[in-house]
Amino acid sequence: MSRYAVSGRNELSGSSANVSVGAVLWNPHASISLFVSALSFFTGSAAVADIGITRSSSRGTPVASITPDLDNDFARRIAPISGAVIDHNFGANNPTLVTTSPYLAIGYCVAVIYSGFSFVFNKPIEVPAGTGLALVTQVASVIPAGNVTFVWDE
């Protein structure tokens, strides 16, 4: 099993509860699961953000994506077999969020530049094939521009 880390910068996103999607770790593979062991988000501005982590059942149409490669493997042996990508800066077509379950985790950014949060999961969150893990707003607000990092095994 290989471990990967990918970081990227999202832009200011959305304006309504559960629709403002900051970033999604999307797993396009037909059979391989991802196991997310850590996730972080830090703002690039002095903006308040009330962010939850939830699942997505469709990819949506991102304006930008980050495709990990060999350099994102901790041992620098192989690019992710799953084809996992980090999607961010969604336009009008956000991914479909799974709203029937509570948030997996909640983070809060205060109005101080570079405020944010990191989660390290003792037991990783499984992201099954054809699904994603999303950072979304919990209340009617935007997700400010900031840096997001996902760490996972596959």
Coordinates of C-alpha atoms in Angstrom, one line a residue:
M1 CA 0.0 0.0 0.0
S2 CA 1.3 3.4 -0.9
R3 CA 0.7 6.7 0.9
Y4 CA 0.1 10.0 -1.0
A5 CA -0.2 13.6 -0.1
V6 CA -1.5 16.4 -2.3
S7 CA -1.9 20.0 -1.6
G8 CA -3.5 22.8 -3.5
R9 CA -5.0 26.2 -3.3
N10 CA -8.7 26.7 -3.8
E11 CA -10.3 30.0 -4.7
L12 CA -13.2 31.8 -2.9
S13 CA -16.2 29.5 -3.4
G14 CA -20.0 29.6 -3.2
S15 CA -22.4 31.4 -1.0
S16 CA -25.1 29.0 0.4
A17 CA -25.2 26.3 3.0
N18 CA -24.0 22.9 1.9
V19 CA -23.4 24.1 -1.6
S20 CA -20.1 25.9 -1.2
V21 CA -17.6 23.2 -2.0
G22 CA -14.0 24.1 -1.3
A23 CA -12.3 20.9 -2.5
V24 CA -13.0 17.2 -3.2
L25 CA -10.7 14.2 -3.1
W26 CA -12.4 12.3 -6.0
N27 CA -11.8 8.5 -6.5
P28 CA -12.7 7.6 -10.1
H29 CA -11.5 4.0 -9.9
A30 CA -14.0 1.2 -10.4
S31 CA -12.8 -1.0 -7.6
I32 CA -10.0 0.6 -5.5
S33 CA -10.8 2.5 -2.2
L34 CA -8.8 5.4 -0.8
F35 CA -8.1 5.6 2.9
V36 CA -7.8 9.2 4.0
S37 CA -5.5 9.5 7.1
A38 CA -5.2 13.3 7.3
L39 CA -6.8 16.4 5.9
S40 CA -6.0 20.1 6.5
F41 CA -7.3 23.5 5.4
F42 CA -5.8 26.9 6.1
T43 CA -7.2 30.2 4.9
G44 CA -5.1 32.7 2.8
S45 CA -7.1 35.6 4.2
A46 CA -8.6 36.9 7.4
A47 CA -12.0 35.3 6.7
V48 CA -14.3 33.2 9.0
A49 CA -15.1 29.8 7.7
D50 CA -17.4 27.1 9.2
I51 CA -16.4 23.9 7.3
G52 CA -17.6 20.3 7.4
I53 CA -16.3 17.2 5.8
T54 CA -18.8 15.0 4.0
R55 CA -19.0 12.5 1.2
S56 CA -19.9 13.2 -2.4
S57 CA -21.5 10.7 -4.8
S58 CA -20.7 12.5 -8.1
R59 CA -17.8 14.5 -9.3
G60 CA -19.5 17.7 -10.5
T61 CA -17.6 20.0 -12.9
P62 CA -14.5 21.5 -11.3
V63 CA -12.9 24.6 -12.8
A64 CA -9.5 23.2 -11.7
S65 CA -8.1 19.8 -10.7
I66 CA -4.8 18.6 -9.3
T67 CA -3.7 15.2 -10.6
P68 CA -1.1 13.5 -8.3
D69 CA 1.8 11.8 -9.8
L70 CA 4.9 9.8 -8.7
D71 CA 6.2 12.8 -6.7
N72 CA 3.1 12.7 -4.4
D73 CA 4.0 9.1 -3.2
F74 CA 5.8 9.2 0.1
A75 CA 8.3 6.6 -1.2
R76 CA 8.3 8.0 -4.7
R77 CA 7.6 4.6 -6.2
I78 CA 4.3 4.8 -8.1
A79 CA 1.6 7.3 -9.2
P80 CA -1.8 6.6 -7.6
I81 CA -3.3 3.6 -9.3
S82 CA -6.8 4.8 -8.4
G83 CA -6.4 7.9 -10.6
A84 CA -7.5 10.1 -7.6
V85 CA -7.7 13.8 -8.2
I86 CA -8.3 16.9 -6.0
D87 CA -11.0 19.0 -7.6
H88 CA -11.6 22.6 -6.5
N89 CA -13.1 25.9 -7.7
F90 CA -16.5 24.6 -8.7
G91 CA -18.7 26.7 -11.0
A92 CA -22.5 26.1 -11.2
N93 CA -22.1 22.3 -11.2
N94 CA -21.1 21.2 -7.7
P95 CA -20.6 17.6 -6.9
T96 CA -23.6 15.8 -5.4
L97 CA -23.2 15.8 -1.6
V98 CA -24.4 13.0 0.6
T99 CA -26.6 15.0 2.9
T100 CA -28.3 12.1 4.7
S101 CA -25.4 11.6 7.0
P102 CA -23.9 14.0 9.6
Y103 CA -20.5 15.6 8.9
L104 CA -17.5 13.3 9.4
A105 CA -15.6 16.2 11.0
I106 CA -16.1 19.9 11.5
G107 CA -13.4 22.7 11.4
Y108 CA -13.6 26.4 12.0
C109 CA -11.4 29.2 10.8
V110 CA -11.4 32.5 12.7
A111 CA -11.0 35.9 11.0
V112 CA -7.2 35.7 11.2
I113 CA -5.0 35.1 8.1
Y114 CA -3.7 31.5 7.9
S115 CA -6.1 30.2 10.5
G116 CA -7.4 26.7 9.9
F117 CA -7.4 23.1 11.1
S118 CA -5.8 19.7 10.6
F119 CA -7.4 16.4 11.2
V120 CA -5.4 13.2 11.6
F121 CA -7.6 10.1 11.7
N122 CA -6.4 7.1 13.8
K123 CA -8.6 4.9 11.6
P124 CA -8.6 6.3 8.1
I125 CA -11.8 7.4 6.4
E126 CA -12.6 5.0 3.5
V127 CA -13.5 6.7 0.2
P128 CA -15.0 3.9 -1.9
A129 CA -14.6 3.7 -5.7
G130 CA -16.7 6.3 -7.6
T131 CA -17.1 8.6 -4.6
G132 CA -15.4 11.6 -3.0
L133 CA -14.6 13.3 0.3
A134 CA -15.6 17.0 0.3
L135 CA -14.9 20.2 2.3
V136 CA -18.1 22.2 2.4
T137 CA -19.6 25.1 4.3
Q138 CA -22.0 24.2 7.1
V139 CA -23.8 27.6 7.1
A140 CA -24.7 30.1 4.5
S141 CA -21.2 31.4 3.8
V142 CA -18.3 31.0 1.4
I143 CA -15.2 28.9 1.7
P144 CA -12.4 31.5 1.6
A145 CA -9.4 31.0 -0.6
G146 CA -6.9 28.8 1.2
N147 CA -4.7 25.8 1.1
V148 CA -6.1 22.2 1.4
T149 CA -4.1 19.0 1.8
F150 CA -5.3 15.4 1.6
V151 CA -3.2 12.4 2.8
W152 CA -4.4 8.9 1.8
D153 CA -3.3 5.3 1.3
E154 CA -4.3 3.0 -1.5

